[in-house]
mmCIF file of C-alpha atoms and ligand atoms in Angstrom:
data_model
loop_
_atom_site.group_PDB
_atom_site.id
_atom_site.type_symbol
_atom_site.label_atom_id
_atom_site.label_comp_id
_atom_site.label_asym_id
_atom_site.label_seq_id
_atom_site.Cartn_x
_atom_site.Cartn_y
_atom_site.Cartn_z
ATOM 1 C CA MET A 1 -48.001 48.670 -4.743
ATOM 2 C CA THR A 2 -46.517 51.640 -6.570
ATOM 3 C CA ASN A 3 -47.995 52.788 -9.863
ATOM 4 C CA THR A 4 -44.996 51.346 -11.696
ATOM 5 C CA GLU A 5 -45.667 47.994 -10.073
ATOM 6 C CA LEU A 6 -49.341 48.203 -11.032
ATOM 7 C CA ILE A 7 -48.442 48.899 -14.663
ATOM 8 C CA GLU A 8 -46.009 45.968 -14.572
ATOM 9 C CA LYS A 9 -48.660 43.739 -13.055
ATOM 10 C CA LEU A 10 -51.094 44.580 -15.872
ATOM 11 C CA ARG A 11 -48.689 42.975 -18.371
ATOM 12 C CA THR A 12 -49.382 39.546 -16.949
ATOM 13 C CA GLN A 13 -52.630 39.772 -15.010
ATOM 14 C CA ILE A 14 -55.707 41.889 -14.604
ATOM 15 C CA LEU A 15 -55.761 44.518 -11.864
ATOM 16 C CA THR A 16 -58.479 44.587 -9.253
ATOM 17 C CA LYS A 17 -61.052 47.351 -9.384
ATOM 18 C CA ASP A 18 -59.344 49.114 -6.478
ATOM 19 C CA GLU A 19 -55.946 48.891 -8.146
ATOM 20 C CA PHE A 20 -57.339 50.478 -11.320
ATOM 21 C CA ILE A 21 -58.975 53.216 -9.270
ATOM 22 C CA LEU A 22 -55.701 53.929 -7.473
ATOM 23 C CA LEU A 23 -53.710 53.994 -10.707
ATOM 24 C CA LEU A 24 -56.227 56.196 -12.521
ATOM 25 C CA SER A 25 -56.512 58.703 -9.707
ATOM 26 C CA THR A 26 -52.812 59.081 -8.798
ATOM 27 C CA TYR A 27 -50.880 58.675 -12.067
ATOM 28 C CA THR A 28 -48.082 61.091 -12.878
ATOM 29 C CA LYS A 29 -46.351 62.135 -16.097
ATOM 30 C CA GLU A 30 -43.665 59.531 -15.283
ATOM 31 C CA ASP A 31 -46.321 56.821 -15.029
ATOM 32 C CA MET A 32 -47.730 57.902 -18.386
ATOM 33 C CA ASP A 33 -44.307 57.707 -20.010
ATOM 34 C CA TYR A 34 -43.604 54.360 -18.415
ATOM 35 C CA ALA A 35 -46.920 52.896 -19.579
ATOM 36 C CA ALA A 36 -46.509 54.371 -23.076
ATOM 37 C CA LYS A 37 -43.080 52.822 -23.456
ATOM 38 C CA ILE A 38 -44.348 49.368 -22.550
ATOM 39 C CA ALA A 39 -47.504 49.776 -24.650
ATOM 40 C CA ARG A 40 -45.508 50.794 -27.691
ATOM 41 C CA LYS A 41 -43.106 47.897 -27.321
ATOM 42 C CA ILE A 42 -46.022 45.459 -27.092
ATOM 43 C CA CYS A 43 -47.692 46.936 -30.158
ATOM 44 C CA ASP A 44 -44.458 46.981 -32.162
ATOM 45 C CA GLY A 45 -43.968 43.309 -31.308
ATOM 46 C CA ILE A 46 -47.328 42.394 -32.849
ATOM 47 C CA TYR A 47 -48.061 44.993 -35.532
ATOM 48 C CA GLY A 48 -44.564 46.335 -36.183
ATOM 49 C CA LYS A 49 -44.282 49.945 -37.281
ATOM 50 C CA ASP A 50 -47.492 49.793 -39.329
ATOM 51 C CA ILE A 51 -50.326 52.196 -38.606
ATOM 52 C CA TYR A 52 -53.595 51.213 -40.263
ATOM 53 C CA LEU A 53 -55.953 53.569 -42.030
ATOM 54 C CA ARG A 54 -59.750 53.466 -42.042
ATOM 55 C CA GLY A 55 -61.823 55.664 -44.314
ATOM 56 C CA LEU A 56 -64.720 57.012 -42.275
ATOM 57 C CA ILE A 57 -67.929 57.625 -44.213
ATOM 58 C CA GLU A 58 -70.609 59.329 -42.120
ATOM 59 C CA VAL A 59 -73.711 58.025 -43.837
ATOM 60 C CA SER A 60 -76.469 59.811 -41.927
ATOM 61 C CA SER A 61 -76.963 62.435 -39.248
ATOM 62 C CA TYR A 62 -80.547 61.342 -38.579
ATOM 63 C CA CYS A 63 -80.853 59.509 -35.280
ATOM 64 C CA LYS A 64 -83.769 58.075 -33.358
ATOM 65 C CA ASN A 65 -81.710 57.986 -30.183
ATOM 66 C CA ASP A 66 -81.226 60.796 -27.753
ATOM 67 C CA CYS A 67 -77.860 60.345 -26.024
ATOM 68 C CA PHE A 68 -77.397 63.438 -23.859
ATOM 69 C CA TYR A 69 -73.815 64.049 -24.985
ATOM 70 C CA CYS A 70 -74.275 63.707 -28.724
ATOM 71 C CA GLY A 71 -74.748 66.594 -31.164
ATOM 72 C CA ILE A 72 -76.901 64.546 -33.554
ATOM 73 C CA ARG A 73 -79.331 63.380 -30.848
ATOM 74 C CA ARG A 74 -82.902 63.506 -32.030
ATOM 75 C CA SER A 75 -83.869 66.310 -29.632
ATOM 76 C CA ASN A 76 -81.312 68.676 -31.109
ATOM 77 C CA LYS A 77 -83.506 70.835 -33.313
ATOM 78 C CA ASN A 78 -80.468 72.784 -34.513
ATOM 79 C CA ALA A 79 -78.704 69.765 -35.949
ATOM 80 C CA GLN A 80 -78.411 69.764 -39.704
ATOM 81 C CA ARG A 81 -79.720 66.476 -40.970
ATOM 82 C CA TYR A 82 -78.550 64.688 -44.105
ATOM 83 C CA ARG A 83 -78.521 61.183 -45.406
ATOM 84 C CA LEU A 84 -76.189 59.932 -48.132
ATOM 85 C CA THR A 85 -77.568 57.970 -51.046
ATOM 86 C CA ASP A 86 -76.070 54.591 -51.923
ATOM 87 C CA ASP A 87 -74.425 56.197 -54.932
ATOM 88 C CA GLU A 88 -72.840 58.872 -52.773
ATOM 89 C CA ILE A 89 -71.506 56.244 -50.386
ATOM 90 C CA LEU A 90 -70.119 54.203 -53.277
ATOM 91 C CA GLU A 91 -68.515 57.345 -54.658
ATOM 92 C CA CYS A 92 -66.753 57.862 -51.301
ATOM 93 C CA CYS A 93 -65.449 54.297 -51.498
ATOM 94 C CA HIS A 94 -64.268 54.913 -55.043
ATOM 95 C CA GLU A 95 -62.386 58.002 -54.016
ATOM 96 C CA GLY A 96 -61.002 56.306 -50.906
ATOM 97 C CA TYR A 97 -59.874 53.254 -52.839
ATOM 98 C CA GLY A 98 -57.947 55.513 -55.197
ATOM 99 C CA ILE A 99 -56.178 57.157 -52.253
ATOM 100 C CA GLY A 100 -55.247 53.724 -50.906
ATOM 101 C CA PHE A 101 -57.858 52.946 -48.255
ATOM 102 C CA ARG A 102 -58.620 49.245 -47.788
ATOM 103 C CA THR A 103 -61.149 49.616 -44.981
ATOM 104 C CA PHE A 104 -64.360 51.601 -45.221
ATOM 105 C CA VAL A 105 -66.226 52.453 -42.042
ATOM 106 C CA LEU A 106 -69.891 53.319 -42.532
ATOM 107 C CA GLN A 107 -70.987 55.209 -39.440
ATOM 108 C CA GLY A 108 -74.180 57.040 -38.723
ATOM 109 C CA GLY A 109 -76.988 57.872 -36.398
ATOM 110 C CA GLU A 110 -79.667 55.234 -35.906
ATOM 111 C CA ASP A 111 -81.562 56.118 -39.035
ATOM 112 C CA GLY A 112 -84.631 54.029 -39.903
ATOM 113 C CA GLN A 113 -84.052 54.683 -43.601
ATOM 114 C CA PHE A 114 -81.000 52.480 -43.414
ATOM 115 C CA THR A 115 -83.024 49.289 -43.314
ATOM 116 C CA LYS A 116 -81.519 45.850 -42.992
ATOM 117 C CA GLU A 117 -82.105 45.252 -46.710
ATOM 118 C CA ARG A 118 -80.533 48.523 -47.751
ATOM 119 C CA VAL A 119 -77.452 48.090 -45.568
ATOM 120 C CA CYS A 120 -76.964 44.505 -46.733
ATOM 121 C CA SER A 121 -77.224 45.357 -50.401
ATOM 122 C CA LEU A 122 -74.842 48.271 -49.912
ATOM 123 C CA VAL A 123 -72.275 46.084 -48.134
ATOM 124 C CA LYS A 124 -72.569 43.436 -50.870
ATOM 125 C CA GLU A 125 -72.030 46.055 -53.536
ATOM 126 C CA ILE A 126 -68.948 47.488 -51.800
ATOM 127 C CA LYS A 127 -67.516 44.010 -51.261
ATOM 128 C CA SER A 128 -68.104 43.026 -54.894
ATOM 129 C CA ARG A 129 -66.512 46.206 -56.222
ATOM 130 C CA TYR A 130 -63.616 46.077 -53.753
ATOM 131 C CA PRO A 131 -63.066 42.455 -52.750
ATOM 132 C CA ASP A 132 -59.725 43.339 -51.194
ATOM 133 C CA CYS A 133 -61.334 45.777 -48.745
ATOM 134 C CA ALA A 134 -62.807 45.352 -45.285
ATOM 135 C CA VAL A 135 -66.164 46.890 -44.426
ATOM 136 C CA THR A 136 -66.855 48.131 -40.920
ATOM 137 C CA LEU A 137 -70.315 49.213 -39.803
ATOM 138 C CA SER A 138 -71.088 51.549 -36.911
ATOM 139 C CA LEU A 139 -74.835 52.048 -37.050
ATOM 140 C CA GLY A 140 -75.798 51.514 -33.429
ATOM 141 C CA GLU A 141 -77.947 48.944 -31.682
ATOM 142 C CA LYS A 142 -79.769 46.374 -33.840
ATOM 143 C CA PRO A 143 -81.540 43.097 -33.189
ATOM 144 C CA TYR A 144 -79.495 39.911 -33.499
ATOM 145 C CA ASP A 145 -80.998 38.934 -36.860
ATOM 146 C CA GLU A 146 -80.020 42.264 -38.351
ATOM 147 C CA TYR A 147 -76.401 41.920 -37.221
ATOM 148 C CA LYS A 148 -76.482 38.373 -38.583
ATOM 149 C CA ALA A 149 -77.697 39.632 -41.961
ATOM 150 C CA TYR A 150 -74.914 42.263 -41.987
ATOM 151 C CA LYS A 151 -72.398 39.497 -41.362
ATOM 152 C CA GLU A 152 -73.808 37.281 -44.083
ATOM 153 C CA ALA A 153 -73.680 40.220 -46.492
ATOM 154 C CA GLY A 154 -69.920 40.321 -45.931
ATOM 155 C CA THR A 155 -69.430 42.903 -43.169
ATOM 156 C CA ASP A 156 -66.090 42.318 -41.470
ATOM 157 C CA ARG A 157 -66.173 44.568 -38.418
ATOM 158 C CA TYR A 158 -68.606 46.463 -36.204
ATOM 159 C CA LEU A 159 -68.002 49.389 -33.858
ATOM 160 C CA LEU A 160 -70.334 49.976 -30.944
ATOM 161 C CA ARG A 161 -68.870 51.715 -27.936
ATOM 162 C CA HIS A 162 -70.366 50.643 -24.652
ATOM 163 C CA GLU A 163 -69.823 54.305 -23.526
ATOM 164 C CA THR A 164 -69.684 53.393 -19.818
ATOM 165 C CA ALA A 165 -69.818 50.037 -18.066
ATOM 166 C CA ASP A 166 -71.635 51.338 -15.001
ATOM 167 C CA GLU A 167 -75.422 51.064 -15.041
ATOM 168 C CA GLY A 168 -75.974 54.187 -12.915
ATOM 169 C CA HIS A 169 -73.568 56.251 -14.980
ATOM 170 C CA TYR A 170 -75.093 54.940 -18.210
ATOM 171 C CA SER A 171 -78.491 56.194 -17.096
ATOM 172 C CA LEU A 172 -77.070 59.685 -16.471
ATOM 173 C CA LEU A 173 -75.831 59.852 -20.062
ATOM 174 C CA HIS A 174 -78.823 58.350 -21.848
ATOM 175 C CA PRO A 175 -82.612 58.671 -21.883
ATOM 176 C CA ASN A 176 -84.432 55.994 -19.922
ATOM 177 C CA PHE A 177 -85.544 54.107 -23.035
ATOM 178 C CA MET A 178 -81.908 53.152 -23.563
ATOM 179 C CA SER A 179 -80.129 50.645 -21.341
ATOM 180 C CA LEU A 180 -76.657 49.306 -20.700
ATOM 181 C CA THR A 181 -78.061 45.783 -20.699
ATOM 182 C CA VAL A 182 -79.139 46.149 -24.327
ATOM 183 C CA ARG A 183 -75.822 47.727 -25.247
ATOM 184 C CA LYS A 184 -73.889 44.860 -23.684
ATOM 185 C CA GLN A 185 -76.180 42.297 -25.335
ATOM 186 C CA CYS A 186 -75.480 43.876 -28.721
ATOM 187 C CA LEU A 187 -71.741 43.620 -28.083
ATOM 188 C CA SER A 188 -71.944 39.939 -27.107
ATOM 189 C CA ASP A 189 -74.078 39.281 -30.209
ATOM 190 C CA LEU A 190 -71.530 40.983 -32.437
ATOM 191 C CA ILE A 191 -68.676 38.968 -30.966
ATOM 192 C CA SER A 192 -70.557 35.680 -31.188
ATOM 193 C CA LEU A 193 -71.425 36.396 -34.837
ATOM 194 C CA GLY A 194 -67.712 36.625 -35.580
ATOM 195 C CA PHE A 195 -67.333 40.334 -36.294
ATOM 196 C CA GLN A 196 -64.087 42.006 -35.362
ATOM 197 C CA THR A 197 -65.909 43.989 -32.724
ATOM 198 C CA GLY A 198 -65.113 47.362 -31.204
ATOM 199 C CA ALA A 199 -66.250 48.557 -27.790
ATOM 200 C CA GLY A 200 -65.046 51.607 -25.898
ATOM 201 C CA MET A 201 -65.885 54.633 -23.850
ATOM 202 C CA MET A 202 -65.698 58.383 -23.688
ATOM 203 C CA VAL A 203 -63.155 59.707 -21.232
ATOM 204 C CA GLY A 204 -64.276 62.507 -18.956
ATOM 205 C CA SER A 205 -67.958 62.244 -19.776
ATOM 206 C CA PRO A 206 -70.196 64.049 -17.255
ATOM 207 C CA TYR A 207 -70.391 62.395 -13.801
ATOM 208 C CA GLN A 208 -67.606 59.945 -14.682
ATOM 209 C CA THR A 209 -65.388 58.848 -11.786
ATOM 210 C CA ALA A 210 -62.204 56.770 -11.606
ATOM 211 C CA GLU A 211 -64.393 53.907 -10.429
ATOM 212 C CA HIS A 212 -66.421 54.062 -13.652
ATOM 213 C CA LEU A 213 -63.244 53.910 -15.714
ATOM 214 C CA ALA A 214 -62.020 50.987 -13.608
ATOM 215 C CA LEU A 215 -65.276 49.200 -14.450
ATOM 216 C CA ASP A 216 -64.770 50.059 -18.127
ATOM 217 C CA MET A 217 -61.336 48.431 -18.032
ATOM 218 C CA LEU A 218 -62.680 45.315 -16.315
ATOM 219 C CA TYR A 219 -65.538 45.096 -18.795
ATOM 220 C CA LEU A 220 -63.156 45.409 -21.757
ATOM 221 C CA TYR A 221 -60.917 42.747 -20.265
ATOM 222 C CA LYS A 222 -63.811 40.343 -19.965
ATOM 223 C CA LEU A 223 -65.321 41.116 -23.361
ATOM 224 C CA LYS A 224 -61.979 40.967 -25.196
ATOM 225 C CA PRO A 225 -63.062 43.042 -28.194
ATOM 226 C CA GLN A 226 -60.763 43.149 -31.224
ATOM 227 C CA MET A 227 -60.992 46.960 -31.288
ATOM 228 C CA VAL A 228 -61.308 49.620 -28.606
ATOM 229 C CA GLY A 229 -62.392 53.174 -29.381
ATOM 230 C CA LEU A 230 -61.716 55.693 -26.678
ATOM 231 C CA GLY A 231 -61.591 59.445 -26.866
ATOM 232 C CA PRO A 232 -62.289 62.490 -24.752
ATOM 233 C CA PHE A 233 -65.811 63.733 -24.154
ATOM 234 C CA ILE A 234 -66.196 67.113 -25.848
ATOM 235 C CA PRO A 235 -69.282 69.191 -25.039
ATOM 236 C CA HIS A 236 -71.678 70.205 -27.786
ATOM 237 C CA ARG A 237 -73.537 73.491 -27.371
ATOM 238 C CA ASP A 238 -76.933 72.142 -28.374
ATOM 239 C CA THR A 239 -77.000 69.280 -25.871
ATOM 240 C CA PRO A 240 -77.907 69.150 -22.168
ATOM 241 C CA PHE A 241 -74.169 68.829 -21.454
ATOM 242 C CA TYR A 242 -73.256 72.111 -23.142
ATOM 243 C CA ALA A 243 -71.682 73.533 -19.980
ATOM 244 C CA GLU A 244 -69.831 70.411 -18.847
ATOM 245 C CA PRO A 245 -66.035 70.318 -18.998
ATOM 246 C CA GLY A 246 -64.381 68.207 -21.672
ATOM 247 C CA GLY A 247 -62.324 65.089 -20.961
ATOM 248 C CA SER A 248 -58.622 65.166 -20.136
ATOM 249 C CA PHE A 249 -56.142 64.629 -22.945
ATOM 250 C CA GLU A 250 -53.574 63.113 -20.568
ATOM 251 C CA LEU A 251 -56.057 60.642 -19.138
ATOM 252 C CA CYS A 252 -56.994 59.509 -22.653
ATOM 253 C CA ILE A 253 -53.364 58.983 -23.519
ATOM 254 C CA PHE A 254 -52.745 57.039 -20.316
ATOM 255 C CA LEU A 255 -55.821 54.881 -20.913
ATOM 256 C CA LEU A 256 -54.703 54.113 -24.472
ATOM 257 C CA SER A 257 -51.477 52.717 -23.029
ATOM 258 C CA LEU A 258 -53.277 50.731 -20.339
ATOM 259 C CA VAL A 259 -55.694 49.239 -22.887
ATOM 260 C CA ARG A 260 -52.774 48.227 -25.101
ATOM 261 C CA ILE A 261 -50.985 46.584 -22.160
ATOM 262 C CA MET A 262 -54.163 44.811 -21.025
ATOM 263 C CA LEU A 263 -55.280 43.668 -24.509
ATOM 264 C CA PRO A 264 -51.987 43.420 -26.465
ATOM 265 C CA ASN A 265 -53.481 42.565 -29.878
ATOM 266 C CA VAL A 266 -56.260 45.121 -29.903
ATOM 267 C CA LEU A 267 -56.766 47.472 -32.862
ATOM 268 C CA LEU A 268 -56.660 50.849 -31.170
ATOM 269 C CA PRO A 269 -57.403 54.107 -32.979
ATOM 270 C CA ALA A 270 -55.996 57.491 -32.103
ATOM 271 C CA THR A 271 -59.482 58.950 -32.431
ATOM 272 C CA THR A 272 -60.778 62.073 -34.136
ATOM 273 C CA ALA A 273 -61.851 63.450 -30.753
ATOM 274 C CA LEU A 274 -58.267 63.080 -29.509
ATOM 275 C CA GLY A 275 -57.036 64.944 -32.587
ATOM 276 C CA THR A 276 -59.677 67.598 -32.018
ATOM 277 C CA ILE A 277 -58.541 68.572 -28.522
ATOM 278 C CA ASN A 278 -54.830 68.472 -29.303
ATOM 279 C CA PRO A 279 -53.154 69.195 -32.649
ATOM 280 C CA LYS A 280 -50.578 66.505 -31.876
ATOM 281 C CA GLY A 281 -53.284 64.136 -30.640
ATOM 282 C CA ARG A 282 -52.823 61.472 -33.242
ATOM 283 C CA GLU A 283 -49.028 61.309 -33.005
ATOM 284 C CA LEU A 284 -49.162 61.220 -29.217
ATOM 285 C CA GLY A 285 -51.906 58.598 -29.371
ATOM 286 C CA VAL A 286 -49.743 56.395 -31.583
ATOM 287 C CA LEU A 287 -46.745 56.903 -29.301
ATOM 288 C CA ALA A 288 -48.938 55.788 -26.397
ATOM 289 C CA GLY A 289 -49.941 52.532 -28.092
ATOM 290 C CA ALA A 290 -52.575 53.316 -30.747
ATOM 291 C CA ASN A 291 -52.170 51.740 -34.202
ATOM 292 C CA VAL A 292 -55.151 52.945 -36.227
ATOM 293 C CA ILE A 293 -56.094 56.312 -37.740
ATOM 294 C CA MET A 294 -59.505 57.027 -39.214
ATOM 295 C CA PRO A 295 -59.479 59.945 -41.657
ATOM 296 C CA ASN A 296 -62.751 61.404 -42.834
ATOM 297 C CA LEU A 297 -63.923 60.234 -46.251
ATOM 298 C CA SER A 298 -67.419 61.731 -46.147
ATOM 299 C CA PRO A 299 -68.401 64.084 -48.986
ATOM 300 C CA LEU A 300 -67.135 67.588 -48.177
ATOM 301 C CA SER A 301 -70.661 68.967 -48.484
ATOM 302 C CA VAL A 302 -71.904 67.039 -45.434
ATOM 303 C CA ARG A 303 -68.817 66.972 -43.222
ATOM 304 C CA LYS A 304 -69.778 69.891 -41.064
ATOM 305 C CA LYS A 305 -73.204 68.396 -40.485
ATOM 306 C CA TYR A 306 -71.992 65.278 -38.686
ATOM 307 C CA MET A 307 -71.212 67.305 -35.591
ATOM 308 C CA LEU A 308 -71.102 64.902 -32.679
ATOM 309 C CA TYR A 309 -69.282 67.504 -30.602
ATOM 310 C CA GLU A 310 -68.010 71.063 -30.832
ATOM 311 C CA GLY A 311 -65.150 71.809 -33.185
ATOM 312 C CA LYS A 312 -64.908 68.289 -34.631
ATOM 313 C CA ILE A 313 -62.051 68.336 -37.078
ATOM 314 C CA CYS A 314 -62.912 67.200 -40.567
ATOM 315 C CA THR A 315 -60.563 69.016 -42.884
ATOM 316 C CA GLY A 316 -56.798 69.412 -42.881
ATOM 317 C CA ASP A 317 -55.057 66.243 -41.757
ATOM 318 C CA GLU A 318 -58.365 64.796 -40.694
ATOM 319 C CA SER A 319 -59.385 64.655 -44.297
ATOM 320 C CA ALA A 320 -58.761 61.469 -46.244
ATOM 321 C CA GLN A 321 -57.567 63.646 -49.069
ATOM 322 C CA ASN A 322 -54.554 64.638 -46.960
ATOM 323 C CA VAL A 323 -53.131 61.213 -46.258
ATOM 324 C CA ARG A 324 -49.715 62.353 -47.454
ATOM 325 C CA SER A 325 -49.455 64.755 -44.568
ATOM 326 C CA VAL A 326 -50.443 62.039 -42.085
ATOM 327 C CA GLN A 327 -47.839 59.790 -43.695
ATOM 328 C CA GLU A 328 -45.165 62.433 -43.109
ATOM 329 C CA LYS A 329 -46.190 62.853 -39.496
ATOM 330 C CA MET A 330 -46.088 59.138 -38.833
ATOM 331 C CA LYS A 331 -42.685 58.965 -40.473
ATOM 332 C CA SER A 332 -41.447 61.735 -38.202
ATOM 333 C CA ILE A 333 -42.220 59.602 -35.152
ATOM 334 C CA GLY A 334 -40.786 56.402 -36.624
ATOM 335 C CA TYR A 335 -43.997 54.826 -37.937
ATOM 336 C CA ARG A 336 -45.470 54.231 -41.390
ATOM 337 C CA ILE A 337 -48.967 54.188 -42.809
ATOM 338 C CA SER A 338 -49.911 50.727 -44.001
ATOM 339 C CA PHE A 339 -52.247 50.502 -46.977
ATOM 340 C CA SER A 340 -53.363 46.988 -46.092
ATOM 341 C CA ARG A 341 -56.759 45.972 -44.666
ATOM 342 C CA GLY A 342 -55.216 45.960 -41.229
ATOM 343 C CA ASP A 343 -57.071 43.040 -39.697
ATOM 344 C CA PHE A 344 -56.854 41.979 -36.084
ATOM 345 C CA ILE A 345 -53.874 39.699 -35.504
ATOM 346 C CA LYS A 346 -54.716 36.952 -33.078
HETATM 347 N N1 SAH B 1 -74.913 55.629 -33.731
HETATM 348 C C1 SAH B 1 -73.637 54.973 -33.680
HETATM 349 C C2 SAH B 1 -72.493 55.944 -33.850
HETATM 350 C C3 SAH B 1 -72.368 56.926 -32.729
HETATM 351 S S1 SAH B 1 -71.219 58.235 -32.956
HETATM 352 C C4 SAH B 1 -73.538 54.203 -32.381
HETATM 353 O O1 SAH B 1 -74.445 54.267 -31.564
HETATM 354 O O2 SAH B 1 -72.555 53.511 -32.188
HETATM 355 C C5 SAH B 1 -69.721 57.459 -32.481
HETATM 356 C C6 SAH B 1 -69.186 57.766 -31.097
HETATM 357 O O3 SAH B 1 -68.994 59.149 -30.912
HETATM 358 C C7 SAH B 1 -70.113 57.421 -29.951
HETATM 359 O O4 SAH B 1 -70.063 56.051 -29.665
HETATM 360 C C8 SAH B 1 -69.598 58.293 -28.804
HETATM 361 O O5 SAH B 1 -68.705 57.575 -27.960
HETATM 362 C C9 SAH B 1 -68.849 59.399 -29.537
HETATM 363 N N2 SAH B 1 -69.422 60.709 -29.181
HETATM 364 C C10 SAH B 1 -70.694 61.130 -29.306
HETATM 365 N N3 SAH B 1 -70.848 62.367 -28.782
HETATM 366 C C11 SAH B 1 -69.628 62.730 -28.299
HETATM 367 C C12 SAH B 1 -69.135 63.876 -27.621
HETATM 368 N N4 SAH B 1 -69.922 64.900 -27.316
HETATM 369 N N5 SAH B 1 -67.835 63.902 -27.288
HETATM 370 C C13 SAH B 1 -67.009 62.878 -27.603
HETATM 371 N N6 SAH B 1 -67.413 61.763 -28.223
HETATM 372 C C14 SAH B 1 -68.716 61.678 -28.576
#
């Protein structure tokens, strides 16, 4: 089959692993454009011209984990650590609400100070102050009962990228006390608890092959998450992967389109990492099938400290305070920022 035929096939059925590998290792600019056109049409049919906003609040840069790629891994002695207080987080929500955000994403390292009780009371407080808003958590791996408590406290969504669906590859990116089995268990727990759940992977992470990405696609197809986060790997100087090359912008764009075609209803952000490696990253991501943008709503004083990777953008258009500029850019490509909660449409 030609690549065009493979892209067509994906509209109605899943590709085999070998077909994904072929497509991902031989695609051309024409294939990218073809996939983007289909992806965009599919997304427009479900979500229209609306692009949803999420206000990202980076609650802590402390982390007990040690992912080799990540700038806030616990072994990075140069990382600047901070932890927001509940009042600071609520202040971010207040500011974000005023700007028009109706989803708050609380993301952070796996910080023991954010206990189950603390997170639950924080979520309850946000939901009682802003009943028309969705709360998304992205705080890493937790036991089932903790996720359950988050849900009961009113949490709507949870983001936990699987990072890579291949066991061998997973072990090259993480210390041996972490495992893909646990990661996958967490994702099934989140889905069974009724969260709008986000999985996803880095593109171009060290040792990644087309086969790994094919496995990622098959895993996503089986899991059927409501959200998929995918962005390029970007090296961070204070990690073991400091000298590794970053992920390909084109491959990310192509994968965004393929994910949209494979999972038509998915909420798909044009990620910060994509915007970091290309100034037009977000527009091109949207034109390839993305429908979510996540500006940074963290207090300015801590923004530079949540450095997952080198050069992470956090001011300019990336800043929640500059939504107007993002609105203009979306308008210029025929889309509009929606100030609704932007839930998954089934
Ligand atoms: N502790 C939370 C949040 C992790 S940070 C959790 O475990 O889910 C959010 C995402 O940033 C990660 O899932 C990872 O995919 C991405 N990330 C981390 N380091 C990165 C790097 N060097 N380049 C690109 N993306 C990175």
